[in-house]
Coordinates of C-alpha atoms and ligand atoms in Angstrom, one line a residue:
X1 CA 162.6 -149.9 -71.2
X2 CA 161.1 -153.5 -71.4
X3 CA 164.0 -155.8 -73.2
X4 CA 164.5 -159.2 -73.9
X5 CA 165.0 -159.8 -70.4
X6 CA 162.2 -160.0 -67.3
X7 CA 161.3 -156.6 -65.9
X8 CA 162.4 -156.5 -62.4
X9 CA 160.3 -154.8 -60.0
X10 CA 161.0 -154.6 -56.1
X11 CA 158.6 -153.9 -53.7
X12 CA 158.4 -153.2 -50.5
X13 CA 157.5 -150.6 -47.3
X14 CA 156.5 -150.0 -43.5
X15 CA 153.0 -149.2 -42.7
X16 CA 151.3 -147.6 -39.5
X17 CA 149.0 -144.8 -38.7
X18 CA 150.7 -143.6 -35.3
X19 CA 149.6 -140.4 -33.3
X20 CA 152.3 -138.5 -31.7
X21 CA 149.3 -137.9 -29.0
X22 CA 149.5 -141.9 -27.8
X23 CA 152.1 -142.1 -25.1
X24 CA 152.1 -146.1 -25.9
X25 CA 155.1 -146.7 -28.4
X26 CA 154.7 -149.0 -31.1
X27 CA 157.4 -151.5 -31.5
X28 CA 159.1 -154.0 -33.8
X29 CA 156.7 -156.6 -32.3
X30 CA 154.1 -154.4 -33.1
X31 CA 154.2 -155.0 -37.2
X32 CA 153.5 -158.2 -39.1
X33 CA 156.5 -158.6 -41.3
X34 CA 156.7 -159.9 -44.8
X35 CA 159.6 -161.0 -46.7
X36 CA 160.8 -162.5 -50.1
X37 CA 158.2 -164.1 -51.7
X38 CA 155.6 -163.5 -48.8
X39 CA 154.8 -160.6 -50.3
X40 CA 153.3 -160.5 -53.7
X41 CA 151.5 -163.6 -52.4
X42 CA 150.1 -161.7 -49.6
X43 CA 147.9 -159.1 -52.4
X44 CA 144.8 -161.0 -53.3
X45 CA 145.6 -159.2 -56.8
X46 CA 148.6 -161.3 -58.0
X47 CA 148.1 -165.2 -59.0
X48 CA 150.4 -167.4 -58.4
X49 CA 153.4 -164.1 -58.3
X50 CA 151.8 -162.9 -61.4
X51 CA 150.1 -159.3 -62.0
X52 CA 147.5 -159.5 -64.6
X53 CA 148.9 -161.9 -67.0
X54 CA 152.0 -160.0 -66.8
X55 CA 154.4 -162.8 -66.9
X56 CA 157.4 -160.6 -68.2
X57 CA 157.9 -159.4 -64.9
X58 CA 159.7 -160.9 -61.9
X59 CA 158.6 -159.2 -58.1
X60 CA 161.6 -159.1 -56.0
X61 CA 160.0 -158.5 -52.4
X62 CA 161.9 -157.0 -49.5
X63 CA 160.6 -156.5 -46.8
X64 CA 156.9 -155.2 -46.2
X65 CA 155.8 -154.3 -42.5
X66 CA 152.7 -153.4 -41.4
X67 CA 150.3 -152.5 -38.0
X68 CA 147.4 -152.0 -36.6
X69 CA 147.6 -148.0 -35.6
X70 CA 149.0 -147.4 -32.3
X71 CA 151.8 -144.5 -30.8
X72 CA 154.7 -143.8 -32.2
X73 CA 157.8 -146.1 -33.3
X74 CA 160.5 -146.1 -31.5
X75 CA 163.6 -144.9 -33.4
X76 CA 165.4 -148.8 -32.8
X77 CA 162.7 -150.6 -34.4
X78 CA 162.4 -148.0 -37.7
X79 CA 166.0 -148.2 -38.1
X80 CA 165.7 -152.0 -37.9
X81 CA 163.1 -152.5 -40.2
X82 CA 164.9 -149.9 -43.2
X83 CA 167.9 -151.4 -42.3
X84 CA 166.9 -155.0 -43.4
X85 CA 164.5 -153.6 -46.3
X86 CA 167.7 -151.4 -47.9
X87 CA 169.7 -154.8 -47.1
X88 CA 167.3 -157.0 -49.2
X89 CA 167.1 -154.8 -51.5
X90 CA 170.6 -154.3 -52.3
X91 CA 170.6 -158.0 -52.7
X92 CA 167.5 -157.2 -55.6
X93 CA 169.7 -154.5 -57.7
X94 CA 169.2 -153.7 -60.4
X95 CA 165.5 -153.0 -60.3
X96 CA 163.4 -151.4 -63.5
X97 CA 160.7 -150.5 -61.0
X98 CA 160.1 -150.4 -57.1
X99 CA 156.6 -150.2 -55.8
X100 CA 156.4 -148.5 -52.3
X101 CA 153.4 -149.7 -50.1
X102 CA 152.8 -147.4 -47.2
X103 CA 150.2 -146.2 -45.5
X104 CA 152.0 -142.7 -45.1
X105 CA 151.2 -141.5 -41.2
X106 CA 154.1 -143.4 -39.3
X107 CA 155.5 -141.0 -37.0
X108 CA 158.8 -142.2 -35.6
X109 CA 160.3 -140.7 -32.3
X110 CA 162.4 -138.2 -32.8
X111 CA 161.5 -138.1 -37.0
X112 CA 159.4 -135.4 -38.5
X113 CA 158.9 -137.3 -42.0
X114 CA 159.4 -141.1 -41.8
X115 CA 157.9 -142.3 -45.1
X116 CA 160.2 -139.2 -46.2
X117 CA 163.5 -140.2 -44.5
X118 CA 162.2 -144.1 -45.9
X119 CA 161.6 -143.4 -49.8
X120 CA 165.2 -141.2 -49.8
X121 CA 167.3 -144.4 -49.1
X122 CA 165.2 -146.6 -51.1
X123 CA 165.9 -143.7 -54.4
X124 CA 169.6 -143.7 -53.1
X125 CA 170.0 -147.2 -53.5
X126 CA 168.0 -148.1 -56.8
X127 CA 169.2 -144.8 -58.7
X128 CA 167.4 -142.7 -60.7
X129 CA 167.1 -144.8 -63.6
X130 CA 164.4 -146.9 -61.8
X131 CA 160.9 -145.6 -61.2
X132 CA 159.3 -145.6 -57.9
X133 CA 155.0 -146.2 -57.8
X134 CA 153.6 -145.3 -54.2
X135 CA 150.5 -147.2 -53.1
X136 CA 149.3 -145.0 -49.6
X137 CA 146.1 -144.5 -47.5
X138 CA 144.3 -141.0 -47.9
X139 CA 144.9 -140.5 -44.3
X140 CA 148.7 -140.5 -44.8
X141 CA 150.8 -137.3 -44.9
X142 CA 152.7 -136.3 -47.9
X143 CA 155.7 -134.2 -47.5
X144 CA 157.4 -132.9 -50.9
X145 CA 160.5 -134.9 -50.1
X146 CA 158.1 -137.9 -50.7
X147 CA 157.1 -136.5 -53.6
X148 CA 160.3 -135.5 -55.2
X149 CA 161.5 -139.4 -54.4
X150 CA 158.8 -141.4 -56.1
X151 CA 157.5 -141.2 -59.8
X152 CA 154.0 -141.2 -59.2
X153 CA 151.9 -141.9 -56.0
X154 CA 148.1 -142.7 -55.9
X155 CA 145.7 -142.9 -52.8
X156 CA 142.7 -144.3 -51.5
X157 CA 139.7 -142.6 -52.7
X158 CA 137.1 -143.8 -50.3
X159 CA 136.7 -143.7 -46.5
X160 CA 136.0 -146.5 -45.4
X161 CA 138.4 -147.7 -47.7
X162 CA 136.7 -150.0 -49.2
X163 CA 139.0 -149.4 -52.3
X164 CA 142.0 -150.0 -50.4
X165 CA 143.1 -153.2 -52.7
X166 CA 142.1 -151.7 -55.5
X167 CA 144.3 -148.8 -55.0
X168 CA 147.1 -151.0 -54.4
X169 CA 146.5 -152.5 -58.1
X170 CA 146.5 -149.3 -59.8
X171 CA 149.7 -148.5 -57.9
X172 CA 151.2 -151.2 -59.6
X173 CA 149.3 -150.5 -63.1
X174 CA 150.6 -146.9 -62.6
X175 CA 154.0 -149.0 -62.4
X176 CA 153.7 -151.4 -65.2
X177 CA 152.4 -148.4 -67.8
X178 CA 155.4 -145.7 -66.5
X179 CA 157.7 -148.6 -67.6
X180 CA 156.0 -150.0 -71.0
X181 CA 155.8 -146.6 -72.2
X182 CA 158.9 -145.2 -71.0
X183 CA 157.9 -142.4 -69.5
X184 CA 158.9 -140.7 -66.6
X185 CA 156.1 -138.0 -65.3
X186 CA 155.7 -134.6 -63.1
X187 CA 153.8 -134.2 -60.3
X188 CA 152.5 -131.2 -59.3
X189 CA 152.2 -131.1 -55.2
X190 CA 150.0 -129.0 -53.5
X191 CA 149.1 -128.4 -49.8
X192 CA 146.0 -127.4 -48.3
X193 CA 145.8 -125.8 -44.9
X194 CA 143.0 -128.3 -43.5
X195 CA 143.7 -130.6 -40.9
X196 CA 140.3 -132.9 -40.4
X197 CA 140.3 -136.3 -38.8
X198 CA 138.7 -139.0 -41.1
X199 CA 135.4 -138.9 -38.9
X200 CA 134.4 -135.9 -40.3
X201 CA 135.7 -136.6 -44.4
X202 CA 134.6 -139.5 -44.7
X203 CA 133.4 -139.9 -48.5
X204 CA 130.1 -141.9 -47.9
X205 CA 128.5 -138.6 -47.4
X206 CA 129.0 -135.3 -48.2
X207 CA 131.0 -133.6 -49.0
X208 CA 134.0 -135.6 -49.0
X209 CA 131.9 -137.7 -51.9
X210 CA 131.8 -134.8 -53.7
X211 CA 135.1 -134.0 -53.9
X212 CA 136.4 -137.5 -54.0
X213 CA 134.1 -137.7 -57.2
X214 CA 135.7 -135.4 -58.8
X215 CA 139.6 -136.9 -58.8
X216 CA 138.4 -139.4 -61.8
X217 CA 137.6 -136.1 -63.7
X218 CA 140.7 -134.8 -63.4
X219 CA 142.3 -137.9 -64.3
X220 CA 140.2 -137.9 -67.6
X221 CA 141.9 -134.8 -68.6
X222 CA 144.8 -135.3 -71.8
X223 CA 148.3 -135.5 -70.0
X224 CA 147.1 -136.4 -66.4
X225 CA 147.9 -140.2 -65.8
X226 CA 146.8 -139.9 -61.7
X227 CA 144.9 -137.0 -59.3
X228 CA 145.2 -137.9 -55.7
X229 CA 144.3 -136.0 -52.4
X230 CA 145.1 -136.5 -48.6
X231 CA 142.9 -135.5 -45.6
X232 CA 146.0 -136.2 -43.7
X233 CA 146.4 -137.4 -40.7
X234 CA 145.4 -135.1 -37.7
X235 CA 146.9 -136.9 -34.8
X236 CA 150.6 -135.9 -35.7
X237 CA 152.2 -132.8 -34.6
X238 CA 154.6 -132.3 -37.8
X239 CA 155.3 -129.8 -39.9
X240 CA 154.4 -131.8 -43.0
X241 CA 150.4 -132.4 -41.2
X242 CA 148.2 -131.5 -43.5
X243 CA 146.2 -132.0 -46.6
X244 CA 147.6 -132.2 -49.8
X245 CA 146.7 -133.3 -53.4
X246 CA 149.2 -134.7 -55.9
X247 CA 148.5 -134.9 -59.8
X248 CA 151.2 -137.2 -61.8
X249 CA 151.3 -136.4 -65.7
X250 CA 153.0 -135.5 -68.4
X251 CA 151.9 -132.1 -69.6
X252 CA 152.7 -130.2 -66.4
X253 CA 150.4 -127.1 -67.1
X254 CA 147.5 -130.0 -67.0
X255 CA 148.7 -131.3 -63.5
X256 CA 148.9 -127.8 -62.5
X257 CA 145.8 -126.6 -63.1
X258 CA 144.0 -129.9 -62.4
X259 CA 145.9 -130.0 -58.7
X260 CA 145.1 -126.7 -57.8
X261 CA 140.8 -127.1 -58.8
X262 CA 141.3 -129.8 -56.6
X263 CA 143.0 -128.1 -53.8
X264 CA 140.6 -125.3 -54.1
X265 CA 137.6 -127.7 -54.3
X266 CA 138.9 -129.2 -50.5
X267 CA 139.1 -125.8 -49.4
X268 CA 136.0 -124.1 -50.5
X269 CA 134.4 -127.3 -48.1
X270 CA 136.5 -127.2 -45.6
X271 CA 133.5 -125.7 -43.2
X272 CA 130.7 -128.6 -44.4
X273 CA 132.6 -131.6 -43.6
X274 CA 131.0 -133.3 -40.2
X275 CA 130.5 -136.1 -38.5
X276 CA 127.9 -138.7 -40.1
X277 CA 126.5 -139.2 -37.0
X278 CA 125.4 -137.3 -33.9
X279 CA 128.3 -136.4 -31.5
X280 CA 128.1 -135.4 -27.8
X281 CA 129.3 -136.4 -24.8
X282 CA 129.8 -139.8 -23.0
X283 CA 127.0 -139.1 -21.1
X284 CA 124.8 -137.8 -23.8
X285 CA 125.3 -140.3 -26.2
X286 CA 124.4 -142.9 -23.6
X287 CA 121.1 -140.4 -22.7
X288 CA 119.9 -140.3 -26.3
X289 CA 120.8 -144.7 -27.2
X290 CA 118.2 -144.9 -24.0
X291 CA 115.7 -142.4 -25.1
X292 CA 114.9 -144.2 -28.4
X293 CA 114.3 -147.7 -26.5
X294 CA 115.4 -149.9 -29.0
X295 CA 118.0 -152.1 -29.4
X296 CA 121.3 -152.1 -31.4
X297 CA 122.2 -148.7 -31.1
X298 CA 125.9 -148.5 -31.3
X299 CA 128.3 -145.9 -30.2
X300 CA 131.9 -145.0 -31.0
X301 CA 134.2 -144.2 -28.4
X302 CA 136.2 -142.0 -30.8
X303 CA 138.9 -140.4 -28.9
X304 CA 140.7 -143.8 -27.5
X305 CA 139.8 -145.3 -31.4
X306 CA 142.8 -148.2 -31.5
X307 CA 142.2 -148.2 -35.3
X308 CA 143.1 -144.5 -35.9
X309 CA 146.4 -144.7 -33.3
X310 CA 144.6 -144.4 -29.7
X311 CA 145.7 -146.8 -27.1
X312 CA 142.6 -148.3 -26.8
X313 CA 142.4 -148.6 -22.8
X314 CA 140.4 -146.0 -21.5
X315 CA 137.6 -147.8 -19.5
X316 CA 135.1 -144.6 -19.6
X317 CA 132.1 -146.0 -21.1
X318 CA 132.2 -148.6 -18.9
X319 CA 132.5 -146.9 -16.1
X320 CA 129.8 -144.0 -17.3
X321 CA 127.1 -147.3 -18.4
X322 CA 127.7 -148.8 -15.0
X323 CA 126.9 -145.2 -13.1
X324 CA 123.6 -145.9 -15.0
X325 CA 121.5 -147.8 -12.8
X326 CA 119.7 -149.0 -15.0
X327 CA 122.8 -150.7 -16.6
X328 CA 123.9 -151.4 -12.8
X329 CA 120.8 -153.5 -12.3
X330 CA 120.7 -155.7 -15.7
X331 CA 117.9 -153.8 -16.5
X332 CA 118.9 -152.8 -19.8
X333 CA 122.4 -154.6 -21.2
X334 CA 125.3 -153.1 -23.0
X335 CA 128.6 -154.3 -25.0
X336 CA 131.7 -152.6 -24.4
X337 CA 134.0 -153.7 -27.7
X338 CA 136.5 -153.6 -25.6
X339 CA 139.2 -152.6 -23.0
X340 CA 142.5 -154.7 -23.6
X341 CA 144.0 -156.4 -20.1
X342 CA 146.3 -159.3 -20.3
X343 CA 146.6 -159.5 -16.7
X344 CA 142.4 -159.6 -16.4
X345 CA 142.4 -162.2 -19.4
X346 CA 144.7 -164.5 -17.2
X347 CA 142.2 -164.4 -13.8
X348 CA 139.5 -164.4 -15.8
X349 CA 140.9 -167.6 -17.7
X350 CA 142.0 -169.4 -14.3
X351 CA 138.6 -168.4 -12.7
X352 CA 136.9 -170.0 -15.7
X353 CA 133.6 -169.7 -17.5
X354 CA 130.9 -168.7 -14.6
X355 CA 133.4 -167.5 -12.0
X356 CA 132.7 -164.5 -10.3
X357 CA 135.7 -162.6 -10.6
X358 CA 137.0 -158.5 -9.5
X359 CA 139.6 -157.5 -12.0
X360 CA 141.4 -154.3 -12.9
X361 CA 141.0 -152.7 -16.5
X362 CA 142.6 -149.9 -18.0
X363 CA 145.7 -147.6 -16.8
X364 CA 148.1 -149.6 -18.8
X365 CA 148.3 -148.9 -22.1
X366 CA 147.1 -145.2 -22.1
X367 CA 148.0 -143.7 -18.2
X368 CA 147.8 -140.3 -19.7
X369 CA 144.5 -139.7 -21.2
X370 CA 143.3 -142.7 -19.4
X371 CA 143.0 -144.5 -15.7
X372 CA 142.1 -147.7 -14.0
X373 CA 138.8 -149.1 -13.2
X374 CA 138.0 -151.7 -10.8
X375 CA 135.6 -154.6 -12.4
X376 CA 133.2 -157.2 -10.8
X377 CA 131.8 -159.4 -12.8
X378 CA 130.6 -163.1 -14.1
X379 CA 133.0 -164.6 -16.9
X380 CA 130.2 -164.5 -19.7
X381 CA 132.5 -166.4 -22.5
X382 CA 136.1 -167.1 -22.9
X383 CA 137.7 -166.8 -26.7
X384 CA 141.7 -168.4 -27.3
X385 CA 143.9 -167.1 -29.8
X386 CA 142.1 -164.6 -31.5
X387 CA 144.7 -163.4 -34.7
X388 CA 144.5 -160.1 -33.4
X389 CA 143.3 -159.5 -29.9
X390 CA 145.2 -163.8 -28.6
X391 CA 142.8 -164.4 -25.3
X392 CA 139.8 -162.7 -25.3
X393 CA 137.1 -163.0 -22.3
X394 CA 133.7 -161.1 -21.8
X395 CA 133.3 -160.0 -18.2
X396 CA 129.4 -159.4 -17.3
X397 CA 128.9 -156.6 -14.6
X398 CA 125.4 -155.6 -14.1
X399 CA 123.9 -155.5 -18.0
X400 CA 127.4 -154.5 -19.4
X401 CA 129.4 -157.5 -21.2
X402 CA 133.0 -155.6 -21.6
X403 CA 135.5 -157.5 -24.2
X404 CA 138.4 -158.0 -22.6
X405 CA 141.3 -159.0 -24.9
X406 CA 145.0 -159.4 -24.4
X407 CA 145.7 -157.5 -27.1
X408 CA 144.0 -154.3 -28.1
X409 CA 141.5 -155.6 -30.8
X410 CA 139.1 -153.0 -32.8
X411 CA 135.5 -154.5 -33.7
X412 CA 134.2 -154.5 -37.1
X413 CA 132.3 -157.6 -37.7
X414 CA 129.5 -159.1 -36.1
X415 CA 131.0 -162.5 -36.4
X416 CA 134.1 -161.3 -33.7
X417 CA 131.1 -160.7 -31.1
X418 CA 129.4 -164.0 -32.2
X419 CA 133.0 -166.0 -31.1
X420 CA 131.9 -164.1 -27.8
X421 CA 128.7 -165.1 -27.4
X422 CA 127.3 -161.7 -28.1
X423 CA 125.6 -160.0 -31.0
X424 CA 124.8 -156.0 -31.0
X425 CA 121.0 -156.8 -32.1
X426 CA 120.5 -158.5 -28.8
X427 CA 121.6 -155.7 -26.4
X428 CA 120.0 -151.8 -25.9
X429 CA 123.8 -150.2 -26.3
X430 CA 126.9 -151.6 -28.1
X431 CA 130.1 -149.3 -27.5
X432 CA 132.9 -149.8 -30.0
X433 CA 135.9 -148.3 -29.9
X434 CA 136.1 -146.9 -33.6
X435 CA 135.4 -143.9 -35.7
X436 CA 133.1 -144.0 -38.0
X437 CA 131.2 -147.7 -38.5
X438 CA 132.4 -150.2 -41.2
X439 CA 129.6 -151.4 -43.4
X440 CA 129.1 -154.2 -41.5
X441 CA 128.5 -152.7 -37.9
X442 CA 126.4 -149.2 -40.0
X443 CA 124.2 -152.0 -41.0
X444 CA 123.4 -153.5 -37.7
X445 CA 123.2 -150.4 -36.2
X446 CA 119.4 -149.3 -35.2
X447 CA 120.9 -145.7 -34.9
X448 CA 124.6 -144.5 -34.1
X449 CA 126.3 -141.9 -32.1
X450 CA 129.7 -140.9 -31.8
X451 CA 131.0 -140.2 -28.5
X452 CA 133.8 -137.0 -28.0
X453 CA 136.0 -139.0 -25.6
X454 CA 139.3 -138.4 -24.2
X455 CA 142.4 -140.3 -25.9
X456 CA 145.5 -140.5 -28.1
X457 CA 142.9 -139.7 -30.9
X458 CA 140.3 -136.9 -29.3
X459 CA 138.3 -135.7 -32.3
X460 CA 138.3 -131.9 -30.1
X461 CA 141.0 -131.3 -32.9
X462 CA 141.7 -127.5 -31.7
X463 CA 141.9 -128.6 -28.0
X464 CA 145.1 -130.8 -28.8
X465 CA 148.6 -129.4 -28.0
X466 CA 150.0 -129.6 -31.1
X467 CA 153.4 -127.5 -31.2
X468 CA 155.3 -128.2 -34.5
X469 CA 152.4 -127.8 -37.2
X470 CA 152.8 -125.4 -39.9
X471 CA 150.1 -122.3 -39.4
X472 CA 147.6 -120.7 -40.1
X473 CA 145.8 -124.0 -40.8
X474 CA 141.9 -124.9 -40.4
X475 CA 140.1 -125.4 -38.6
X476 CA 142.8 -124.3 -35.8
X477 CA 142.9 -120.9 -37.4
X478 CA 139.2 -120.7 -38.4
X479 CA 139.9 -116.9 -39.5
X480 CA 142.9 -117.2 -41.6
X481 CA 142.8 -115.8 -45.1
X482 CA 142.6 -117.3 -48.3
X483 CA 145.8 -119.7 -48.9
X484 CA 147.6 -119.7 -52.1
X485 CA 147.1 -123.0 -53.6
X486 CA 149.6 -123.1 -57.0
X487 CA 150.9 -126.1 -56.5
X488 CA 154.9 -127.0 -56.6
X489 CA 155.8 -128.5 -60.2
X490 CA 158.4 -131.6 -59.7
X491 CA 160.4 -132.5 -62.7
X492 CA 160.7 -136.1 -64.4
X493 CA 163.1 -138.0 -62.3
X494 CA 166.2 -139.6 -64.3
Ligands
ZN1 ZN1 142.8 -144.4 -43.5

């Protein structure tokens, strides 16, 4: 495969978590877009446009999209973005190698399997003769038309994904070694009927470690070049919903039997995975911060979670600390991280740093799970041009600071609160509207809870009207009966 010439390699893909629960589309505007060159300069694993030494190789970049999680995409915007990745790409033929970064759970109205419907013209145009690598989050759903498209495919194997760059680099390893060696691989494809949200898989604990640990065994085994597995993505009422392992090789009685231990391994702890935290209530998680009297106790607002696809609005916890009066009073002080309201931003910013002002939060973005709240407060700090969340002010009602961006914002580091003013360690109650904590908020937590809220994203995963998913599945069907788990066999592609 590798001549005299440079190995050409395009890469390129569109990349959102989007719940078909969030009644706030996601747009075009929605997703930073890469192009050209912007691209393999964007991966903190390429110097300079080169891979590991690899200067053999030229990266022809199309386009690459990406954005925070958020409702579904409208139809227009998809088509806009394939349309101008296919475009640049015919202007890359002819390609050795494409590698497709995705996360894997974009739903697209009125589309069942984006990434599907995606990776099919991207094979159309390359041709067979040119092998695809897929880079994709755990929490992505993998169809078998995604599978019968690429070569190979590999997935984060811990949540948090602290691996997630590293995955992206053996993607593009997987790449480079298909093409030195000239080989062109099966991939055996299993699903498994489970359908957990990432709160409850997460592999810092078990036993989603467990079975995470077991993927690099599999991949130790002669004719097995990668073992992947999907928790899925919950929030998507699809067919395709579901979890799934995939093993690449070349011995495809190896990937068989190595996909299916794997499969059955998921299975067999389908009933242990839980949250890592206690869950209750609004209200209870607010009753048991207080009981312990300490500060920096943190709690997740999971179901209106903006980094999992929720549209981020709902103004419960503020309203539920400020029926408290202790919270009422200033007595004890809260965060609230935070309730995204341009049009508050704009009187808070006119009023200016000490005005009193009554604004209205929430309503907007989520009107369906969610509803407005009048707020009367100080303006505690005022933040410009925040990458992510543009204005940001902190309104102070009673004890409870509530972040107010422009833009709906998630908070992971301590540093975003310090450009506020705040800091966790300094109040009885931070709320944050996440899943589970990133290692930077689990540190500064004195103790977490995670709250079962209403939202785009509600973790009460049997409660949610799904319509189109394929059953029996767990834990909707808690009493269905063993599923057969042989996986499908794809053949080499070319
Ligand atoms: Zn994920």
């Amino acid at each position: 495969m590798v001549s005299d010439r440079d190995v050409r390699i395009g890469i390129g893909g569109i990349a959102i978590e989007s719940s078909t629960f969030s009644p706030l589309l996601s747009t075009r505007e929605n997703f930073s877009i890469l192009r050209g060159e912007e691209i393999a300069a964007s991966y903190p694993y390429f110097e300079n446009g080169i891979f590991e030494g690899r200067d053999d190789v030229t990266w022809l970049g199309t386009l690459k999209a990406r954005s925070i999680p958020g409702g579904p995409v409208d139809a227009a915007s998809y088509q806009a973005m394939k349309g101008e990745l296919l475009e640049r790409l015919e202007q890359a033929l002819p390609l050795d190698g494409f590698f497709f970064d995705i996360h894997g759970a974009m739903s697209v109205v009125g589309m069942d399997d984006a990434e599907g419907d995606l990776v099919s013209a991207i094979r159309e145009a390359v041709g067979p003769g040119c092998v695809i690598s897929a880079g994709m989050d755990l929490h992505g759903n993998v169809s078998e038309v995604l599978v019968g498209a690429v070569d190979i495919v590999t997935a984060y194997r811990q949540a948090p994904h602290v691996d997630a760059m590293e995955t992206k680099a053996r993607a593009v390893r997987n790449l480079l070694m298909l093409l030195d060696e000239d080989i062109r691989p099966h991939r055996a494809w299993a699903r498994v009927p489970v359908l957990l949200p990432g709160e409850r898989t997460s592999t810092f604990w078990e036993p989603g470690k467990t079975v995470y640990g077991k993927l690099t065994e599999s991949e130790a085994v002669d004719g097995v070049l990668d073992a992947s597995l999907w928790v899925g993505y919950v929030w998507a009422d699809q067919p395709r919903a579901s979890a799934t392992t995939v093993v690449t090789g070349t011995d495809s009685d190896a990937i068989a039997a190595e996909a299916e231990k794997i499969s059955r391994c998921y299975w067999d702890a389908r009933q242990a995975f839980d949250f890592g935290v206690p869950v209750g209530d609004a209200d209870w998680t607010i009753d048991q911060a207080l009981s312990l009297n300490q500060k920096s106790v943190i709690i997740s607002d999971s179901g209106d979670n903006p980094t999992a696809g929720g549209a981020g609005d709902i103004p419960l916890m503020v309203e539920r600390l400020l029926a408290r009066p202790e919270f009422a009073s200033g007595e004890r002080t809260a965060i609230v991280a935070a309730v995204p309201n341009a049009e508050a931003v704009t009187t808070a910013m006119t009023a200016g740093e000490g005005a009193e002002v009554t604004v209205t939060i929430g309503g907007v973005n989520d009107p369906v799970n969610g509803y407005s709240l009048e707020l009367s407060g100080t303006v505690y700090s005022i933040y410009e041009n925040d990458p992510v969340g543009s204005d940001i002010v902190v309104i102070k009602s009673g004890g409870v600071h509530v972040i107010v961006p422009s833009r709906r914002k998630p908070y992971h580091h301590i540093r975003e609160f310090e450009n506020l003013r705040l800091n966790p360690k300094d109040h009885d109650i931070t709320v944050v509207k996440i899943g589970y904590l990133e290692p930077e908020l689990k540190e500064a937590a004195s103790s977490a809870f995670l709250a079962l809220t209403p939202g785009a994203v509600n973790q009460d995963i049997p409660a949610l009207p799904f319509e189109r998913l394929q059953r029996p599945i767990y834990p909707l069907d808690p009493e269905m009966s063993e599923p057969e788990l042989t996986p499908r066999i794809f053949g080499p592609i070319g």
